Short mmCIF file of C-alpha atoms in Angstrom, two decimals:
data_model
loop_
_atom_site.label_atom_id
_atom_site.label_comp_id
_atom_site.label_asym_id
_atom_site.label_seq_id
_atom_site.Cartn_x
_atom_site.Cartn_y
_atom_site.Cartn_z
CA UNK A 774 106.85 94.98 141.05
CA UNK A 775 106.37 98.62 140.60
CA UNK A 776 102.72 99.92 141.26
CA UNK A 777 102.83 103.57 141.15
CA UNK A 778 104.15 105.30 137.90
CA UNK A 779 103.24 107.72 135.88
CA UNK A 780 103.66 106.64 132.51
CA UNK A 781 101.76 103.13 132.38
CA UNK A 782 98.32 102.36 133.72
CA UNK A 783 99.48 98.90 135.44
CA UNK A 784 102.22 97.44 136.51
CA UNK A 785 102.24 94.69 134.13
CA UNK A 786 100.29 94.27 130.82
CA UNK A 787 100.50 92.55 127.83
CA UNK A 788 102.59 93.72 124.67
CA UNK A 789 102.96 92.38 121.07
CA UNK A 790 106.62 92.97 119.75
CA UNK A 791 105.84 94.40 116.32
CA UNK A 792 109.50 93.18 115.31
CA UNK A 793 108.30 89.52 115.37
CA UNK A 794 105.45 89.97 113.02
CA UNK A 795 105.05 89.66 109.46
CA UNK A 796 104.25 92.69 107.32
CA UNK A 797 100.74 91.18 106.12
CA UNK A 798 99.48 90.58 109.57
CA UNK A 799 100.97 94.10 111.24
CA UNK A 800 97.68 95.48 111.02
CA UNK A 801 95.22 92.83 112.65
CA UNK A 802 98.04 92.98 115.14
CA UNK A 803 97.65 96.41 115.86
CA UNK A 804 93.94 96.40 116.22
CA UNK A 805 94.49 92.76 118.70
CA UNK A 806 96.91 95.14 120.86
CA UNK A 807 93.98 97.98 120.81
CA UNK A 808 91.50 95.72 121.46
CA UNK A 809 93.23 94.25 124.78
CA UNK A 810 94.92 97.27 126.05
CA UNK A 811 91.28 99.66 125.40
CA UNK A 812 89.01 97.37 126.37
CA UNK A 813 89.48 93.93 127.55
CA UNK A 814 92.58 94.24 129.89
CA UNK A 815 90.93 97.29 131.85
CA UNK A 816 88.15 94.78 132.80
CA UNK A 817 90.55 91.66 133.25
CA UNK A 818 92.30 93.78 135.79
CA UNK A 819 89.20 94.78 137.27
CA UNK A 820 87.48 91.29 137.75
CA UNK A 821 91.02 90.61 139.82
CA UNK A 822 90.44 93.46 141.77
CA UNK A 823 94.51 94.40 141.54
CA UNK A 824 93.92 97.79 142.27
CA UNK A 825 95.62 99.07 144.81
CA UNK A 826 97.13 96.61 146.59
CA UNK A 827 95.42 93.35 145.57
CA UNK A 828 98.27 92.26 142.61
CA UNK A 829 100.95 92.80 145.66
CA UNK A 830 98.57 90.50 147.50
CA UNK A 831 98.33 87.71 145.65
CA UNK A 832 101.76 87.77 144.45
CA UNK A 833 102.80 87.69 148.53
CA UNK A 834 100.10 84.47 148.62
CA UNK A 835 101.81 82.69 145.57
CA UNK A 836 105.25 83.72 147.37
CA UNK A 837 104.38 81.65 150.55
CA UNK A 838 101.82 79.15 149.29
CA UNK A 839 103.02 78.27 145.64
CA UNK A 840 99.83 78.01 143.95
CA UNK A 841 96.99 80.04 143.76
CA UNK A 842 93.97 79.49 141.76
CA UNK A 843 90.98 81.65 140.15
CA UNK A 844 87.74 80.68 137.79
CA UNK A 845 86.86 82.21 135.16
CA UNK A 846 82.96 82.89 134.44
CA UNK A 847 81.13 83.27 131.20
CA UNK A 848 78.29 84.64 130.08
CA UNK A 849 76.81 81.66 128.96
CA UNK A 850 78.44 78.16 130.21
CA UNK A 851 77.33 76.28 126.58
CA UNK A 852 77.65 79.38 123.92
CA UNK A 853 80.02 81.62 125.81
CA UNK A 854 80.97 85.07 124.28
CA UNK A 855 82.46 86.65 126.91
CA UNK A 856 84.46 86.53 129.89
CA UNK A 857 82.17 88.78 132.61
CA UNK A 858 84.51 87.60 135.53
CA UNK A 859 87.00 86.24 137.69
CA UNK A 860 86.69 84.97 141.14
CA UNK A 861 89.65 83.13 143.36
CA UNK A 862 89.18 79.59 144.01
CA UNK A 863 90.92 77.11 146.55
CA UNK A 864 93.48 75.22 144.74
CA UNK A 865 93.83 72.85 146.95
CA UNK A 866 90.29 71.47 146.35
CA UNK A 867 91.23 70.66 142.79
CA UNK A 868 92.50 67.78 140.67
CA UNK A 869 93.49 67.99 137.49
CA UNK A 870 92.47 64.72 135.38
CA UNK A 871 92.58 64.15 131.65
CA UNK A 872 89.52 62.69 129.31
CA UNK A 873 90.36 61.94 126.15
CA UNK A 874 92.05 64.90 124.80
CA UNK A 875 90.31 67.73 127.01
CA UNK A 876 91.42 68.19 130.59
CA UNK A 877 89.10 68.90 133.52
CA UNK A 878 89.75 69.44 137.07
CA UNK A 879 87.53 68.24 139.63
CA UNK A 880 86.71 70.42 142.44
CA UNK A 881 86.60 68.55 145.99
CA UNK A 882 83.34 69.20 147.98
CA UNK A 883 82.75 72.45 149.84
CA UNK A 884 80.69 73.14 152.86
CA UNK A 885 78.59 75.70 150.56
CA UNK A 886 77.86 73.00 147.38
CA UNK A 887 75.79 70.61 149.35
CA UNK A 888 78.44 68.26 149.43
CA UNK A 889 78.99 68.07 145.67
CA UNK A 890 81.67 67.60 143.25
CA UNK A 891 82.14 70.02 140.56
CA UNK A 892 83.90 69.38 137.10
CA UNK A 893 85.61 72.08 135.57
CA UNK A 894 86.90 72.48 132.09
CA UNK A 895 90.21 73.66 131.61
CA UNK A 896 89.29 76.95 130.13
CA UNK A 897 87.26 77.55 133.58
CA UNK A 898 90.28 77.45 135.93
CA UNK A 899 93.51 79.25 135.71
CA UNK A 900 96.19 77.95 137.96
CA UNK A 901 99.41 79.16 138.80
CA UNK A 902 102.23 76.59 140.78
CA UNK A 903 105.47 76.79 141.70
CA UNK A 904 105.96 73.34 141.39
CA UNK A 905 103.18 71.92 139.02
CA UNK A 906 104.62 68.21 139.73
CA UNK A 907 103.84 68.17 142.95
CA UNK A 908 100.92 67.19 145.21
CA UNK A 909 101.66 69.35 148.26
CA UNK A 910 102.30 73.20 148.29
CA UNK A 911 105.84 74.05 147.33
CA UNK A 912 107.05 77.84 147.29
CA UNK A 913 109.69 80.39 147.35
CA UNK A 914 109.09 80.63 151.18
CA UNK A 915 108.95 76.72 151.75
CA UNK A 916 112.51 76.23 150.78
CA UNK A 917 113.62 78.80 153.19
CA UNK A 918 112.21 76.57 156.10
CA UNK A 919 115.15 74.54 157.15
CA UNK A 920 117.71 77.62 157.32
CA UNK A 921 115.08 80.04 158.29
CA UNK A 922 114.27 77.46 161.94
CA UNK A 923 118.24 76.80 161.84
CA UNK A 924 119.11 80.24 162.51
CA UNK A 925 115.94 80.94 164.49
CA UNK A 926 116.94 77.99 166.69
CA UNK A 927 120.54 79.56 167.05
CA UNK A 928 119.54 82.77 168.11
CA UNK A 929 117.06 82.14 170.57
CA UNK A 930 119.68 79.49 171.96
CA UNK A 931 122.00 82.32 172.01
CA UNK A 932 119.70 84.57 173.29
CA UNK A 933 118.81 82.07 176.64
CA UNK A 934 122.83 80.95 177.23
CA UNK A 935 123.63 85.04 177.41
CA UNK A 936 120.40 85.44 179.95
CA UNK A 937 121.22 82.42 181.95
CA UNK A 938 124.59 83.09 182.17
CA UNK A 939 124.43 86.89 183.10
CA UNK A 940 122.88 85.63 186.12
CA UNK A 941 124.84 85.56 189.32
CA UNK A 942 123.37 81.93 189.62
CA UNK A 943 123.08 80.33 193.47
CA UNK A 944 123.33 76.90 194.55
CA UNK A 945 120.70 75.98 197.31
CA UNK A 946 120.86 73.53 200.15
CA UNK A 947 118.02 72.74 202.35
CA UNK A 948 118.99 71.61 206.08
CA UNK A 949 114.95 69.90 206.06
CA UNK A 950 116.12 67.61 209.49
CA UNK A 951 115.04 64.75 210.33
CA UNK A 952 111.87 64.18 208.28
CA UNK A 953 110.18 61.42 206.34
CA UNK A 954 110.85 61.23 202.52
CA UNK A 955 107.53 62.26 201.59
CA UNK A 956 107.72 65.21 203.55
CA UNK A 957 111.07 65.98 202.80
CA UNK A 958 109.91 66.28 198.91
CA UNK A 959 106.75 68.25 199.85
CA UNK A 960 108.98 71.19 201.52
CA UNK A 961 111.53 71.01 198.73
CA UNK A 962 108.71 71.44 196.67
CA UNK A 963 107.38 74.51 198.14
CA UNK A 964 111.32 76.31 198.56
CA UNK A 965 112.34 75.31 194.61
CA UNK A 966 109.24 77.31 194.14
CA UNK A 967 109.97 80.04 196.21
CA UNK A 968 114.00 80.23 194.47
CA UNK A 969 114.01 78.68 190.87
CA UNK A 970 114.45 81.33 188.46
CA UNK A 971 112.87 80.56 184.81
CA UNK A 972 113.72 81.66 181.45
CA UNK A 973 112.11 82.06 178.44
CA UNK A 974 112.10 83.60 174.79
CA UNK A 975 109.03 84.73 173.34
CA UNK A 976 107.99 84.40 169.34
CA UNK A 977 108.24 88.36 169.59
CA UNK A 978 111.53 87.97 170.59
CA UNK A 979 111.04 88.75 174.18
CA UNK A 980 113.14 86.97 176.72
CA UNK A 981 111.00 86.69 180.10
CA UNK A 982 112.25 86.22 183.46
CA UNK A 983 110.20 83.96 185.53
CA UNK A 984 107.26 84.99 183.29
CA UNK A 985 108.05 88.80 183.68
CA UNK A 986 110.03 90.93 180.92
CA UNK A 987 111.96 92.50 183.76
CA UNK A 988 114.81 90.84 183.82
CA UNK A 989 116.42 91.06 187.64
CA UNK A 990 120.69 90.75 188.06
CA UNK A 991 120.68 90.47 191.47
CA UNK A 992 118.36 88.91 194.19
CA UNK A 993 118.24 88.90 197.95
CA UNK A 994 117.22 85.42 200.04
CA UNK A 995 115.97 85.26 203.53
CA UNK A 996 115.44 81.84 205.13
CA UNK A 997 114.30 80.69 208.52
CA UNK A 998 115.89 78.02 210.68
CA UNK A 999 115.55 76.41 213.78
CA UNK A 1000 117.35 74.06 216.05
CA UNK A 1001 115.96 70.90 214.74
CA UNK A 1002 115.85 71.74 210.72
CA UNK A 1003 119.29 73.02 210.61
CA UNK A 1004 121.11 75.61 208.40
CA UNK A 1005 120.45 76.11 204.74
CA UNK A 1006 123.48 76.80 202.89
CA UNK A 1007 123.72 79.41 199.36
CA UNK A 1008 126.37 79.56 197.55
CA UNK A 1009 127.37 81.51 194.09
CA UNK A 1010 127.69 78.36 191.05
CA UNK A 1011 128.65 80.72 188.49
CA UNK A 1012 129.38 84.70 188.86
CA UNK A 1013 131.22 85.73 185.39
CA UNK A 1014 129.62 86.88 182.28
CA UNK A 1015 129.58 85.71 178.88
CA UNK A 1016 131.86 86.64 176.46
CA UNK A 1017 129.42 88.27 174.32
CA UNK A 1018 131.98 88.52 171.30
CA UNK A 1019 131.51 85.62 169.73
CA UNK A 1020 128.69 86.01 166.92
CA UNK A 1021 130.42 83.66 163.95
CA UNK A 1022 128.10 80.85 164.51
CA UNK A 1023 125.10 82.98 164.22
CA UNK A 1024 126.38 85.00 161.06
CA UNK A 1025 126.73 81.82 159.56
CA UNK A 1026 123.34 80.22 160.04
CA UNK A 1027 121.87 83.73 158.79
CA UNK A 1028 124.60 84.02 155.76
CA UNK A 1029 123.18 80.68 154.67
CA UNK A 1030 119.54 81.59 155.27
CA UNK A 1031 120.33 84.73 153.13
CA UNK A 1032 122.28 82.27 150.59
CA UNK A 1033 118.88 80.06 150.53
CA UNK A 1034 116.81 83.55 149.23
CA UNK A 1035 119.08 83.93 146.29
CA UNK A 1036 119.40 87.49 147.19
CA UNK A 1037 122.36 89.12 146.81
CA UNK A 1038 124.24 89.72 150.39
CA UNK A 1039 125.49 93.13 149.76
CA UNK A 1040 121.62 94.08 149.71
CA UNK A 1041 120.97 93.09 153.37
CA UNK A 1042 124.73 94.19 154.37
CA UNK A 1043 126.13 96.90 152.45
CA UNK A 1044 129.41 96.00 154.55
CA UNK A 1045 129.74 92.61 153.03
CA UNK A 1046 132.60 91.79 150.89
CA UNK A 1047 130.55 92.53 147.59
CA UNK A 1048 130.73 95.85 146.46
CA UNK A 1049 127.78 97.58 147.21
CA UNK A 1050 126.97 99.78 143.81
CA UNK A 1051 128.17 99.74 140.48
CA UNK A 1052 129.80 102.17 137.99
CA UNK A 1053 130.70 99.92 134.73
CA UNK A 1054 129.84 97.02 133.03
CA UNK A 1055 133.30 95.26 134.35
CA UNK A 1056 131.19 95.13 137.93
CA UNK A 1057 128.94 93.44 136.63
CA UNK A 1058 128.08 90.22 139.35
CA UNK A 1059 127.05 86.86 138.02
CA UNK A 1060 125.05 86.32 141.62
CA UNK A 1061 122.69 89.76 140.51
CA UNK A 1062 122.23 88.38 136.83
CA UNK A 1063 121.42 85.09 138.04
CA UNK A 1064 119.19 86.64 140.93
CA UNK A 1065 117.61 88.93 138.07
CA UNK A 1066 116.77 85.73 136.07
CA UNK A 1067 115.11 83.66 139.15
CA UNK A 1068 112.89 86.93 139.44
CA UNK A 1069 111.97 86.95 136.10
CA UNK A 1070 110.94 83.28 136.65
CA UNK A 1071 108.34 83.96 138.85
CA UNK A 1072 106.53 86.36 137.03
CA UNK A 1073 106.76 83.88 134.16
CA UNK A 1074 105.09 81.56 136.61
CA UNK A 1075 102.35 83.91 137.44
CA UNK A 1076 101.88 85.23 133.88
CA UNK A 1077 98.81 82.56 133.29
CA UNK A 1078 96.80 84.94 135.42
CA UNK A 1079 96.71 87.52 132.73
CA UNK A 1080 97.51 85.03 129.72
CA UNK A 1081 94.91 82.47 129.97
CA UNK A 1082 91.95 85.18 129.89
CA UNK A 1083 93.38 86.79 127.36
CA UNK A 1084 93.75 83.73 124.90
CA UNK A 1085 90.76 82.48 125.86
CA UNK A 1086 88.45 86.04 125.29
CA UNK A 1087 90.55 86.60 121.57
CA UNK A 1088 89.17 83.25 120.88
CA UNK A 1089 85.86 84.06 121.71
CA UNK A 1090 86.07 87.23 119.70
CA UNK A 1091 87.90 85.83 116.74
CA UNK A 1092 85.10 86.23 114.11
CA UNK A 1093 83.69 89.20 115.60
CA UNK A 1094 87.03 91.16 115.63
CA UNK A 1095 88.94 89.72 113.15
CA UNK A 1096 91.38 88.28 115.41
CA UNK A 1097 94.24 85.99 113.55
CA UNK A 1098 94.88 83.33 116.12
CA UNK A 1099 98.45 82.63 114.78
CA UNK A 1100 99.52 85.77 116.67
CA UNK A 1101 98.33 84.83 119.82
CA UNK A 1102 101.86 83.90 120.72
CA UNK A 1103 103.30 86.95 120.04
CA UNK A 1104 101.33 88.48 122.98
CA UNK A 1105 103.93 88.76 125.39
CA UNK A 1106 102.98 90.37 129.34
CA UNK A 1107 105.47 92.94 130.33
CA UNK A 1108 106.27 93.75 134.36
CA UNK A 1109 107.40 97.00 135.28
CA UNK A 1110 110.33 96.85 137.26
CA UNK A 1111 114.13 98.09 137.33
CA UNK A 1112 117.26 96.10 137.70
CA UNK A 1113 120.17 98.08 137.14
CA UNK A 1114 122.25 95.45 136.75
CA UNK A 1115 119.84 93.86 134.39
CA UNK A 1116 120.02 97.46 132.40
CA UNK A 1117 124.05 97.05 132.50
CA UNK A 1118 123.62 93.58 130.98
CA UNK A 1119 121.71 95.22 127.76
CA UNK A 1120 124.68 97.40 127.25
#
């Protein structure tokens, strides 16, 4: 999505292709397209509070969550006119049910409606889902899970087998003499405590050495013995390094995590075996058209935000304006944005 230009007032907006209408009805179409672009759309935008950075907002929300949800108000429930605003709404607390022929979704209780129900027509609620057959929350992020906690799993595994095993690593043995069991446990207790070394990796990506980020190489002992309890014994397990060479099984996991995005490799590696730019229409890559067209998907998915409203306020307004309802859809919404591959493709 690009926010900041010069030339248009929003990022996206809606458009009506004069190309696909008739000569007779060119004009009313031309005053619809006024209408919208002069004096409804500036408020729609407005009652979504998209300024700024609120449209990259929610379109980050629908990303991860796969369905966001808004109401629309009126001016009047039973003789509405006018749309005066939008406000977001959980989706999760809705159902959608049918009645006859009208649809209404039914709004679970909330802590601040006393407990109640609400019913909502369908021209209250606008809804946008990545997966509108589903019950749950599916989403662009969702199906990343698996390969995302595969190759998170691989590199903090990674991450502890290069720590542990950069460690000169000693093997222990207690002389404890001629002691009960019990006793015998308690005092191996208290020396395991005194010599384990611990490792961990953080979530920031931290690896901590017995709780402490300094990791140590090297460490000294110093025991006491007597003539009863005998001598304990340290040896080295393990004194050679990793070969820290081998990185194939993590480029793998995080080719396929890449793979799972749709996005083109030679974005995130411009050394990949893709070419990095272009300079004809021969280089043309099915993986960027078909990457361009899975992009364009989800703005069609999130187009109801803008579309809905608008439908709904030119019906409102259809005697007062003059508005011919068999154009409605011809109103197309149009995203700013630049491909240059998808520029190549119109050649």
């Amino acid at each position: 999505v690009i926010v900041d230009t010069e030339s248009n007032r929003y990022p996206v907006f809606p458009k009506i292709n004069p190309t696909l209408i008739a000569e007779d009805k060119k004009q009313v179409a031309a005053a619809i397209d006024k209408y919208l672009n002069e004096v409804f759309y500036p408020k729609l935008y407005s009652y979504y509070h998209f300024k700024e950075d609120g449209l990259l907002e929610k379109i980050k929300e629908f990303i991860i969550c796969g369905k966001i949800g808004f109401e629309i108000l009126y001016d009047d429930l039973k003789n509405p006119k006018d749309i005066v605003g939008i406000i977001p709404i959980d989706p999760g607390t809705l159902q959608k049910t049918k009645h006859g022929d009208y649809i209404y979704y039914v709004q679970k209780p909330l802590a601040d409606n006393n407990g109640k129900e609400r019913i909502l027509h369908e021209n209250q609620v606008v809804l946008c889902e990545w997966n509108k057959y589903d019950f749950g929350f599916l989403s662009f992020v969702d199906r990343l899970r698996m390969s995302f906690n595969i190759m998170r799993s691989m590199q903090t595994s990674k991450v502890l087998w290069f720590a542990a095993k950069s460690q000169v690593r000693m093997h222990i043995k207690l002389a404890l003499g001629d002691v009960g069991r019990t006793e015998a446990i308690q005092k191996l207790t208290e020396s395991k405590n005194q010599y384990i070394n611990a490792f961990s990796f953080s979530d920031s990506g931290q690896v901590l050495f017995n709780n402490q980020p300094n990791n140590s190489g090297y460490r000294e002992f110093f025991t006491a013995e007597t003539a009863a309890s005998g001598s304990p014994e340290i040896e080295e397990v393990n004194s050679n390094g990793p070969d820290l060479t081998e990185v194939d099984s993590l480029q793998y996991w995080e080719r396929l995590f890449w793979k799972d995005t749709g996005i083109p490799y030679d974005r995130i590696d411009p050394n990949s075996s893709d070419s990095w730019g272009f300079t004809d229409v021969a280089q043309l890559r099915k993986i960027e058209i078909n990457f361009g067209k899975e992009i364009n998907s989800i703005r069609k998915m999130l187009n109801p935000m803008f579309i809905k409203p608008i439908i709904v306020q030119l019906t409102l307004k259809e005697t007062e304006i003059g508005v011919d309802l068999s154009l409605i859809d011809s109103i197309k919404m149009e995203w700013l944005a630049f491909n240059e591959y998808d520029k190549l493709a119109e050649l």
